[in-house]
C-alpha cells in the first residue's frame, strides 16, 4: 500500500507469572519483537534491551517492575497456556501507555521475536502488525488506517482493530489534562494576586514619596519623569520576582510532576524546563509590573505641584 515505510510482525500472548511459592501471580502481555526494532524506543531503567542472540531473555516494563518486585538478574517462571518456562530478566524499561490487562495492571514484557515464535509454534502467524507510515500527521494516520481496514477486509483477513498511534497518545494526554488545567488556573490566579499586591505596594510607595516627587517636579522634572521612575521600580521588582520564581519552579515542578506521574501512569515524568515558558513569564511579569505601577504614578503626576509640596 502506498505511504507505508516499514512493517513488523510481532507475536503477542498472554502470560502469567508463577510466584516462588508456586501460586499464580499477575497476568500480563508477553510480546515478541525484533531486537533491532525501531517501532519502539523505551528509556532503559535497569539493565539492557534485547539482543539478536537472546533466547530466554526478558525485558519488563516499569509497571511489572513495581507489581512483581522483579529485578534485573532475577530468574522468573512464566506460564503461557499449559507451558511453564523460566526466563532471565535482563532489563527494565519505562513504558508509558501500556494497556491494562489481567489484574488491571499495565504490566508487559518483551522477548526476542524469533525465540518466542519458535517455542509457541507461531513462526508463520501473527496477531499484531506494527506499521510505520511515511507521513505522521493526524490526517495522514487516519487516512492510512482507513485504507488498511479496506485492504484487510478485501483480502479476507480477520482483523480486530486498526489503531493509529496518535489516538493512544491523545488518550494519555487526556489523563493529565485536568491537572494541567488546574495548574494553569492556579498560575493565572497567583499572577493576578501578585499583580494586585504589587499595585498596592507601589501605591503606598508613591504616597509616602509624595513630597519627594513634588520637589522633583518643582525643580524641573516632568510628569513623564515621575512616571518613568515609578514604572522602572515596578519593572525591577517584577524581574526580581521572576528570578526567584525560576529558582523555585524547577524543584517544585519536579515534585508535582513525579506526584502526577505516579498517580496517573505509575512512573515519574520526564522533566523538561522550557526556555519558551521562561521567556513568556518574563514578558508577563514585566507587563504586570508596568500595569501595577503605572496607575499610581499617573495619579500622582496629575496632582498640582503646590498640593504635592503641601502634603504632610
mmCIF file of C-alpha atoms in Angstrom:
data_model
loop_
_atom_site.group_PDB
_atom_site.id
_atom_site.type_symbol
_atom_site.label_atom_id
_atom_site.label_comp_id
_atom_site.label_asym_id
_atom_site.label_seq_id
_atom_site.Cartn_x
_atom_site.Cartn_y
_atom_site.Cartn_z
ATOM 1 C CA UNK A 1 0.000 0.000 0.000
ATOM 2 C CA UNK A 2 1.421 3.429 -0.868
ATOM 3 C CA UNK A 3 2.625 5.556 2.041
ATOM 4 C CA UNK A 4 3.897 2.641 4.159
ATOM 5 C CA UNK A 5 7.588 2.859 5.004
ATOM 6 C CA UNK A 6 8.069 -0.112 7.351
ATOM 7 C CA UNK A 7 6.161 -3.169 8.598
ATOM 8 C CA UNK A 8 6.932 -5.510 11.509
ATOM 9 C CA UNK A 9 5.114 -8.655 12.579
ATOM 10 C CA UNK A 10 5.036 -9.183 16.351
ATOM 11 C CA UNK A 11 3.955 -12.132 18.476
ATOM 12 C CA UNK A 12 1.747 -11.383 21.477
ATOM 13 C CA UNK A 13 0.499 -13.894 24.015
ATOM 14 C CA UNK A 14 -0.997 -13.711 27.474
ATOM 15 C CA UNK A 15 1.426 -14.889 30.171
ATOM 16 C CA UNK A 16 1.141 -15.424 33.885
ATOM 17 C CA UNK A 17 3.936 -15.205 36.381
ATOM 18 C CA UNK A 18 4.287 -18.067 38.845
ATOM 19 C CA UNK A 19 5.176 -16.942 42.356
ATOM 20 C CA UNK A 20 8.080 -18.512 44.199
ATOM 21 C CA UNK A 21 5.645 -20.479 46.373
ATOM 22 C CA UNK A 22 4.011 -21.989 43.282
ATOM 23 C CA UNK A 23 0.864 -19.868 43.368
ATOM 24 C CA UNK A 24 -0.372 -17.900 40.363
ATOM 25 C CA UNK A 25 0.856 -14.308 40.051
ATOM 26 C CA UNK A 26 -0.201 -11.446 37.803
ATOM 27 C CA UNK A 27 -1.243 -11.851 34.179
ATOM 28 C CA UNK A 28 0.369 -9.648 31.550
ATOM 29 C CA UNK A 29 1.161 -9.372 27.858
ATOM 30 C CA UNK A 30 4.298 -11.086 26.600
ATOM 31 C CA UNK A 31 5.404 -9.609 23.288
ATOM 32 C CA UNK A 32 7.963 -10.978 20.864
ATOM 33 C CA UNK A 33 9.673 -8.153 18.955
ATOM 34 C CA UNK A 34 12.687 -7.989 16.651
ATOM 35 C CA UNK A 35 15.574 -6.848 18.914
ATOM 36 C CA UNK A 36 16.559 -4.178 16.372
ATOM 37 C CA UNK A 37 13.035 -2.775 16.104
ATOM 38 C CA UNK A 38 12.629 0.957 15.584
ATOM 39 C CA UNK A 39 8.896 0.881 16.280
ATOM 40 C CA UNK A 40 9.530 1.356 19.993
ATOM 41 C CA UNK A 41 12.307 3.109 21.870
ATOM 42 C CA UNK A 42 11.659 2.857 25.591
ATOM 43 C CA UNK A 43 14.024 4.514 28.100
ATOM 44 C CA UNK A 44 16.107 1.882 29.887
ATOM 45 C CA UNK A 45 15.628 1.941 33.670
ATOM 46 C CA UNK A 46 17.849 -1.027 34.520
ATOM 47 C CA UNK A 47 19.965 -3.489 32.565
ATOM 48 C CA UNK A 48 19.745 -3.567 28.762
ATOM 49 C CA UNK A 49 17.459 -4.079 25.767
ATOM 50 C CA UNK A 50 17.105 -7.299 23.794
ATOM 51 C CA UNK A 51 19.926 -8.590 21.586
ATOM 52 C CA UNK A 52 19.689 -10.748 18.424
ATOM 53 C CA UNK A 53 21.211 -13.835 20.091
ATOM 54 C CA UNK A 54 18.940 -13.700 23.160
ATOM 55 C CA UNK A 55 16.843 -16.773 23.903
ATOM 56 C CA UNK A 56 15.001 -16.779 27.235
ATOM 57 C CA UNK A 57 15.946 -13.151 27.967
ATOM 58 C CA UNK A 58 13.122 -10.987 29.273
ATOM 59 C CA UNK A 59 12.781 -7.178 29.349
ATOM 60 C CA UNK A 60 9.993 -5.983 31.657
ATOM 61 C CA UNK A 61 8.310 -2.587 31.803
ATOM 62 C CA UNK A 62 8.104 -0.356 34.877
ATOM 63 C CA UNK A 63 4.555 -1.488 35.682
ATOM 64 C CA UNK A 64 5.704 -5.093 36.019
ATOM 65 C CA UNK A 65 8.794 -3.950 37.893
ATOM 66 C CA UNK A 66 6.582 -2.343 40.556
ATOM 67 C CA UNK A 67 3.880 -5.035 40.585
ATOM 68 C CA UNK A 68 6.188 -8.040 40.978
ATOM 69 C CA UNK A 69 9.296 -6.589 42.649
ATOM 70 C CA UNK A 70 11.330 -8.357 39.970
ATOM 71 C CA UNK A 71 14.812 -7.003 39.296
ATOM 72 C CA UNK A 72 17.444 -7.358 36.597
ATOM 73 C CA UNK A 73 19.230 -10.661 37.063
ATOM 74 C CA UNK A 74 16.211 -12.455 38.540
ATOM 75 C CA UNK A 75 15.007 -15.705 37.036
ATOM 76 C CA UNK A 76 11.226 -15.955 36.970
ATOM 77 C CA UNK A 77 8.816 -18.656 35.835
ATOM 78 C CA UNK A 78 6.125 -17.708 33.322
ATOM 79 C CA UNK A 79 3.106 -19.768 32.361
ATOM 80 C CA UNK A 80 1.825 -19.496 28.795
ATOM 81 C CA UNK A 81 -1.190 -21.691 28.261
ATOM 82 C CA UNK A 82 -0.220 -25.018 29.829
ATOM 83 C CA UNK A 83 3.526 -24.488 29.398
ATOM 84 C CA UNK A 84 5.782 -23.187 32.176
ATOM 85 C CA UNK A 85 9.235 -21.824 31.429
ATOM 86 C CA UNK A 86 11.987 -19.984 33.265
ATOM 87 C CA UNK A 87 13.117 -16.606 31.941
ATOM 88 C CA UNK A 88 16.053 -14.392 32.817
ATOM 89 C CA UNK A 89 15.234 -10.707 33.417
ATOM 90 C CA UNK A 90 17.926 -8.749 31.545
ATOM 91 C CA UNK A 91 16.402 -5.264 31.548
ATOM 92 C CA UNK A 92 13.607 -2.941 32.619
ATOM 93 C CA UNK A 93 12.142 -0.077 30.576
ATOM 94 C CA UNK A 94 9.777 2.799 31.185
ATOM 95 C CA UNK A 95 6.701 2.164 29.045
ATOM 96 C CA UNK A 96 4.093 4.903 29.291
ATOM 97 C CA UNK A 97 0.726 3.959 27.873
ATOM 98 C CA UNK A 98 0.728 0.159 28.107
ATOM 99 C CA UNK A 99 -2.881 -1.032 28.086
ATOM 100 C CA UNK A 100 -4.194 -2.599 31.278
ATOM 101 C CA UNK A 101 -4.893 -6.329 31.247
ATOM 102 C CA UNK A 102 -5.065 -9.119 33.770
ATOM 103 C CA UNK A 103 -5.431 -7.629 37.256
ATOM 104 C CA UNK A 104 -5.957 -4.152 35.765
ATOM 105 C CA UNK A 105 -2.187 -3.619 35.725
ATOM 106 C CA UNK A 106 -0.427 -2.311 32.628
ATOM 107 C CA UNK A 107 2.378 -4.827 33.056
ATOM 108 C CA UNK A 108 4.098 -6.159 29.968
ATOM 109 C CA UNK A 109 7.346 -7.807 28.951
ATOM 110 C CA UNK A 110 9.359 -8.136 25.742
ATOM 111 C CA UNK A 111 11.366 -11.057 24.381
ATOM 112 C CA UNK A 112 13.158 -11.998 21.176
ATOM 113 C CA UNK A 113 10.526 -12.467 18.434
ATOM 114 C CA UNK A 114 12.137 -15.453 16.730
ATOM 115 C CA UNK A 115 12.652 -17.309 20.014
ATOM 116 C CA UNK A 116 9.090 -16.738 21.255
ATOM 117 C CA UNK A 117 7.616 -17.657 17.865
ATOM 118 C CA UNK A 118 9.677 -20.854 17.882
ATOM 119 C CA UNK A 119 8.650 -22.104 21.315
ATOM 120 C CA UNK A 120 4.971 -21.243 20.745
ATOM 121 C CA UNK A 121 4.742 -22.568 17.176
ATOM 122 C CA UNK A 122 3.810 -19.156 15.767
ATOM 123 C CA UNK A 123 6.618 -18.771 13.221
ATOM 124 C CA UNK A 124 4.170 -18.108 10.360
ATOM 125 C CA UNK A 125 1.433 -16.399 12.369
ATOM 126 C CA UNK A 126 0.896 -13.036 13.929
ATOM 127 C CA UNK A 127 -1.736 -11.235 15.927
ATOM 128 C CA UNK A 128 -0.015 -7.868 15.947
ATOM 129 C CA UNK A 129 1.314 -5.931 12.960
ATOM 130 C CA UNK A 130 3.162 -2.660 13.515
ATOM 131 C CA UNK A 131 3.160 -0.288 10.537
ATOM 132 C CA UNK A 132 5.127 2.919 10.078
ATOM 133 C CA UNK A 133 3.800 5.477 7.610
ATOM 134 C CA UNK A 134 5.800 7.982 5.619
ATOM 135 C CA UNK A 135 3.707 10.890 6.944
ATOM 136 C CA UNK A 136 2.894 11.248 10.640
ATOM 137 C CA UNK A 137 0.191 13.915 10.777
ATOM 138 C CA UNK A 138 -3.184 13.054 12.350
ATOM 139 C CA UNK A 139 -4.937 13.269 8.986
ATOM 140 C CA UNK A 140 -2.337 11.024 7.312
ATOM 141 C CA UNK A 141 -2.614 8.397 10.065
ATOM 142 C CA UNK A 142 -6.426 8.371 9.915
ATOM 143 C CA UNK A 143 -6.345 8.022 6.150
ATOM 144 C CA UNK A 144 -3.795 5.190 6.320
ATOM 145 C CA UNK A 145 -5.858 3.382 8.983
ATOM 146 C CA UNK A 146 -8.995 3.554 6.814
ATOM 147 C CA UNK A 147 -7.143 2.245 3.754
ATOM 148 C CA UNK A 148 -5.586 -0.567 5.806
ATOM 149 C CA UNK A 149 -9.015 -1.643 7.031
ATOM 150 C CA UNK A 150 -10.235 -1.803 3.434
ATOM 151 C CA UNK A 151 -7.154 -3.773 2.394
ATOM 152 C CA UNK A 152 -7.559 -6.324 5.196
ATOM 153 C CA UNK A 153 -11.277 -6.742 4.554
ATOM 154 C CA UNK A 154 -10.874 -7.135 0.794
ATOM 155 C CA UNK A 155 -8.164 -9.751 1.356
ATOM 156 C CA UNK A 156 -10.446 -11.716 3.686
ATOM 157 C CA UNK A 157 -8.144 -11.256 6.691
ATOM 158 C CA UNK A 158 -9.728 -11.235 10.138
ATOM 159 C CA UNK A 159 -8.810 -8.026 11.919
ATOM 160 C CA UNK A 160 -9.733 -6.926 15.415
ATOM 161 C CA UNK A 161 -8.829 -3.237 15.142
ATOM 162 C CA UNK A 162 -6.576 -0.776 13.359
ATOM 163 C CA UNK A 163 -5.358 1.828 15.860
ATOM 164 C CA UNK A 164 -3.349 4.899 14.823
ATOM 165 C CA UNK A 165 -0.684 5.699 17.437
ATOM 166 C CA UNK A 166 -1.905 9.289 17.770
ATOM 167 C CA UNK A 167 -5.166 8.045 19.300
ATOM 168 C CA UNK A 168 -3.303 6.328 22.138
ATOM 169 C CA UNK A 169 -1.120 9.384 22.643
ATOM 170 C CA UNK A 170 -4.231 11.542 22.926
ATOM 171 C CA UNK A 171 -5.696 9.146 25.494
ATOM 172 C CA UNK A 172 -2.596 9.594 27.640
ATOM 173 C CA UNK A 173 -2.737 13.376 27.314
ATOM 174 C CA UNK A 174 -6.398 13.361 28.332
ATOM 175 C CA UNK A 175 -5.432 11.683 31.610
ATOM 176 C CA UNK A 176 -3.269 14.668 32.524
ATOM 177 C CA UNK A 177 -5.432 17.463 31.120
ATOM 178 C CA UNK A 178 -7.286 18.001 34.430
ATOM 179 C CA UNK A 179 -4.050 18.570 36.356
ATOM 180 C CA UNK A 180 -2.683 20.711 33.521
ATOM 181 C CA UNK A 181 -5.741 22.988 33.511
ATOM 182 C CA UNK A 182 -5.743 23.161 37.326
ATOM 183 C CA UNK A 183 -2.087 24.205 37.439
ATOM 184 C CA UNK A 184 -2.583 26.792 34.685
ATOM 185 C CA UNK A 185 -5.564 28.284 36.526
ATOM 186 C CA UNK A 186 -3.512 28.384 39.730
ATOM 187 C CA UNK A 187 -0.689 30.106 37.874
ATOM 188 C CA UNK A 188 -3.094 32.718 36.483
ATOM 189 C CA UNK A 189 -4.569 33.240 39.952
ATOM 190 C CA UNK A 190 -1.124 33.661 41.506
ATOM 191 C CA UNK A 191 -0.148 36.136 38.776
ATOM 192 C CA UNK A 192 -3.340 38.147 39.357
ATOM 193 C CA UNK A 193 -2.852 38.225 43.136
ATOM 194 C CA UNK A 194 0.801 39.150 42.664
ATOM 195 C CA UNK A 195 -0.200 41.994 40.353
ATOM 196 C CA UNK A 196 -2.712 43.340 42.902
ATOM 197 C CA UNK A 197 -0.122 43.079 45.678
ATOM 198 C CA UNK A 198 2.433 44.951 43.563
ATOM 199 C CA UNK A 199 -0.129 47.636 42.708
ATOM 200 C CA UNK A 200 -0.911 48.074 46.413
ATOM 201 C CA UNK A 201 2.794 48.238 47.285
ATOM 202 C CA UNK A 202 3.506 50.786 44.569
ATOM 203 C CA UNK A 203 0.516 52.906 45.672
ATOM 204 C CA UNK A 204 1.869 53.053 49.237
ATOM 205 C CA UNK A 205 5.345 53.745 47.885
ATOM 206 C CA UNK A 206 4.118 56.657 45.771
ATOM 207 C CA UNK A 207 2.015 58.001 48.646
ATOM 208 C CA UNK A 208 4.989 58.021 51.035
ATOM 209 C CA UNK A 209 7.158 59.798 48.434
ATOM 210 C CA UNK A 210 4.607 62.451 47.534
ATOM 211 C CA UNK A 211 6.725 65.406 48.704
ATOM 212 C CA UNK A 212 9.833 63.906 47.086
ATOM 213 C CA UNK A 213 8.076 63.818 43.723
ATOM 214 C CA UNK A 214 6.745 67.324 44.350
ATOM 215 C CA UNK A 215 10.261 68.663 44.900
ATOM 216 C CA UNK A 216 11.474 66.890 41.754
ATOM 217 C CA UNK A 217 8.700 68.470 39.718
ATOM 218 C CA UNK A 218 9.378 71.884 41.301
ATOM 219 C CA UNK A 219 12.993 71.842 40.126
ATOM 220 C CA UNK A 220 12.112 70.847 36.580
ATOM 221 C CA UNK A 221 11.144 67.169 36.435
ATOM 222 C CA UNK A 222 8.122 66.468 34.249
ATOM 223 C CA UNK A 223 5.177 64.215 34.959
ATOM 224 C CA UNK A 224 6.668 61.720 32.493
ATOM 225 C CA UNK A 225 9.896 61.642 34.520
ATOM 226 C CA UNK A 226 7.986 60.753 37.670
ATOM 227 C CA UNK A 227 6.033 58.117 35.753
ATOM 228 C CA UNK A 228 9.250 56.628 34.353
ATOM 229 C CA UNK A 229 10.857 56.382 37.815
ATOM 230 C CA UNK A 230 7.927 54.573 39.382
ATOM 231 C CA UNK A 231 7.369 52.226 36.414
ATOM 232 C CA UNK A 232 11.097 51.364 36.341
ATOM 233 C CA UNK A 233 10.917 50.425 40.013
ATOM 234 C CA UNK A 234 7.853 48.249 39.315
ATOM 235 C CA UNK A 235 9.664 46.505 36.456
ATOM 236 C CA UNK A 236 12.722 45.916 38.673
ATOM 237 C CA UNK A 237 10.538 44.294 41.353
ATOM 238 C CA UNK A 238 8.860 42.126 38.682
ATOM 239 C CA UNK A 239 12.210 40.944 37.319
ATOM 240 C CA UNK A 240 13.429 40.062 40.826
ATOM 241 C CA UNK A 241 10.230 38.084 41.463
ATOM 242 C CA UNK A 242 10.722 36.289 38.127
ATOM 243 C CA UNK A 243 14.278 35.310 39.086
ATOM 244 C CA UNK A 244 13.115 33.948 42.453
ATOM 245 C CA UNK A 245 10.285 32.061 40.732
ATOM 246 C CA UNK A 246 12.723 30.424 38.290
ATOM 247 C CA UNK A 247 14.801 29.110 41.193
ATOM 248 C CA UNK A 248 11.731 27.730 42.976
ATOM 249 C CA UNK A 249 9.936 26.423 39.870
ATOM 250 C CA UNK A 250 12.446 23.719 38.957
ATOM 251 C CA UNK A 251 12.389 21.642 42.189
ATOM 252 C CA UNK A 252 8.679 22.355 42.729
ATOM 253 C CA UNK A 253 7.894 21.266 39.163
ATOM 254 C CA UNK A 254 9.800 18.003 39.707
ATOM 255 C CA UNK A 255 7.812 17.285 42.888
ATOM 256 C CA UNK A 256 4.454 17.970 41.231
ATOM 257 C CA UNK A 257 5.456 16.090 38.075
ATOM 258 C CA UNK A 258 6.543 12.995 39.996
ATOM 259 C CA UNK A 259 3.332 13.067 42.041
ATOM 260 C CA UNK A 260 1.136 13.357 38.933
ATOM 261 C CA UNK A 261 3.141 10.670 37.127
ATOM 262 C CA UNK A 262 2.844 8.126 39.928
ATOM 263 C CA UNK A 263 -0.890 8.820 40.333
ATOM 264 C CA UNK A 264 -1.839 8.555 36.643
ATOM 265 C CA UNK A 265 0.810 6.423 34.917
ATOM 266 C CA UNK A 266 2.682 4.875 37.863
ATOM 267 C CA UNK A 267 6.060 6.358 36.973
ATOM 268 C CA UNK A 268 7.900 9.642 37.169
ATOM 269 C CA UNK A 269 7.535 12.088 34.307
ATOM 270 C CA UNK A 270 10.401 13.343 32.198
ATOM 271 C CA UNK A 271 11.280 16.839 33.399
ATOM 272 C CA UNK A 272 11.636 19.499 30.714
ATOM 273 C CA UNK A 273 12.348 23.076 31.734
ATOM 274 C CA UNK A 274 11.029 25.134 28.829
ATOM 275 C CA UNK A 275 13.051 28.225 27.806
ATOM 276 C CA UNK A 276 9.986 29.448 25.890
ATOM 277 C CA UNK A 277 7.844 29.296 29.039
ATOM 278 C CA UNK A 278 10.553 31.145 30.985
ATOM 279 C CA UNK A 279 10.593 33.879 28.341
ATOM 280 C CA UNK A 280 6.789 34.086 28.294
ATOM 281 C CA UNK A 281 6.593 34.508 32.075
ATOM 282 C CA UNK A 282 9.389 37.111 31.910
ATOM 283 C CA UNK A 283 7.341 39.180 29.457
ATOM 284 C CA UNK A 284 4.180 38.664 31.525
ATOM 285 C CA UNK A 285 5.982 39.714 34.728
ATOM 286 C CA UNK A 286 7.207 42.932 33.114
ATOM 287 C CA UNK A 287 3.720 43.632 31.759
ATOM 288 C CA UNK A 288 2.183 43.149 35.220
ATOM 289 C CA UNK A 289 4.888 45.390 36.720
ATOM 290 C CA UNK A 290 4.127 48.171 34.240
ATOM 291 C CA UNK A 291 0.359 47.989 34.786
ATOM 292 C CA UNK A 292 0.657 47.751 38.575
ATOM 293 C CA UNK A 293 2.969 50.772 38.879
ATOM 294 C CA UNK A 294 1.761 52.993 36.036
ATOM 295 C CA UNK A 295 -1.605 53.928 37.566
ATOM 296 C CA UNK A 296 -0.272 55.097 40.990
ATOM 297 C CA UNK A 297 2.451 57.091 39.223
ATOM 298 C CA UNK A 298 -0.011 58.613 36.735
ATOM 299 C CA UNK A 299 -2.370 59.595 39.541
ATOM 300 C CA UNK A 300 0.498 61.246 41.425
ATOM 301 C CA UNK A 301 1.767 63.066 38.325
ATOM 302 C CA UNK A 302 -1.666 64.681 37.765
ATOM 303 C CA UNK A 303 -1.652 66.475 41.153
ATOM 304 C CA UNK A 304 -0.671 70.184 41.160
ATOM 305 C CA UNK A 305 2.863 70.893 42.399
ATOM 306 C CA UNK A 306 1.564 73.243 45.168
ATOM 307 C CA UNK A 307 -0.695 70.500 46.565
ATOM 308 C CA UNK A 308 2.081 67.913 46.452
ATOM 309 C CA UNK A 309 4.579 70.208 48.250
ATOM 310 C CA UNK A 310 1.993 70.932 50.967
ATOM 311 C CA UNK A 311 1.310 67.226 51.539
ATOM 312 C CA UNK A 312 2.032 66.050 55.087
#
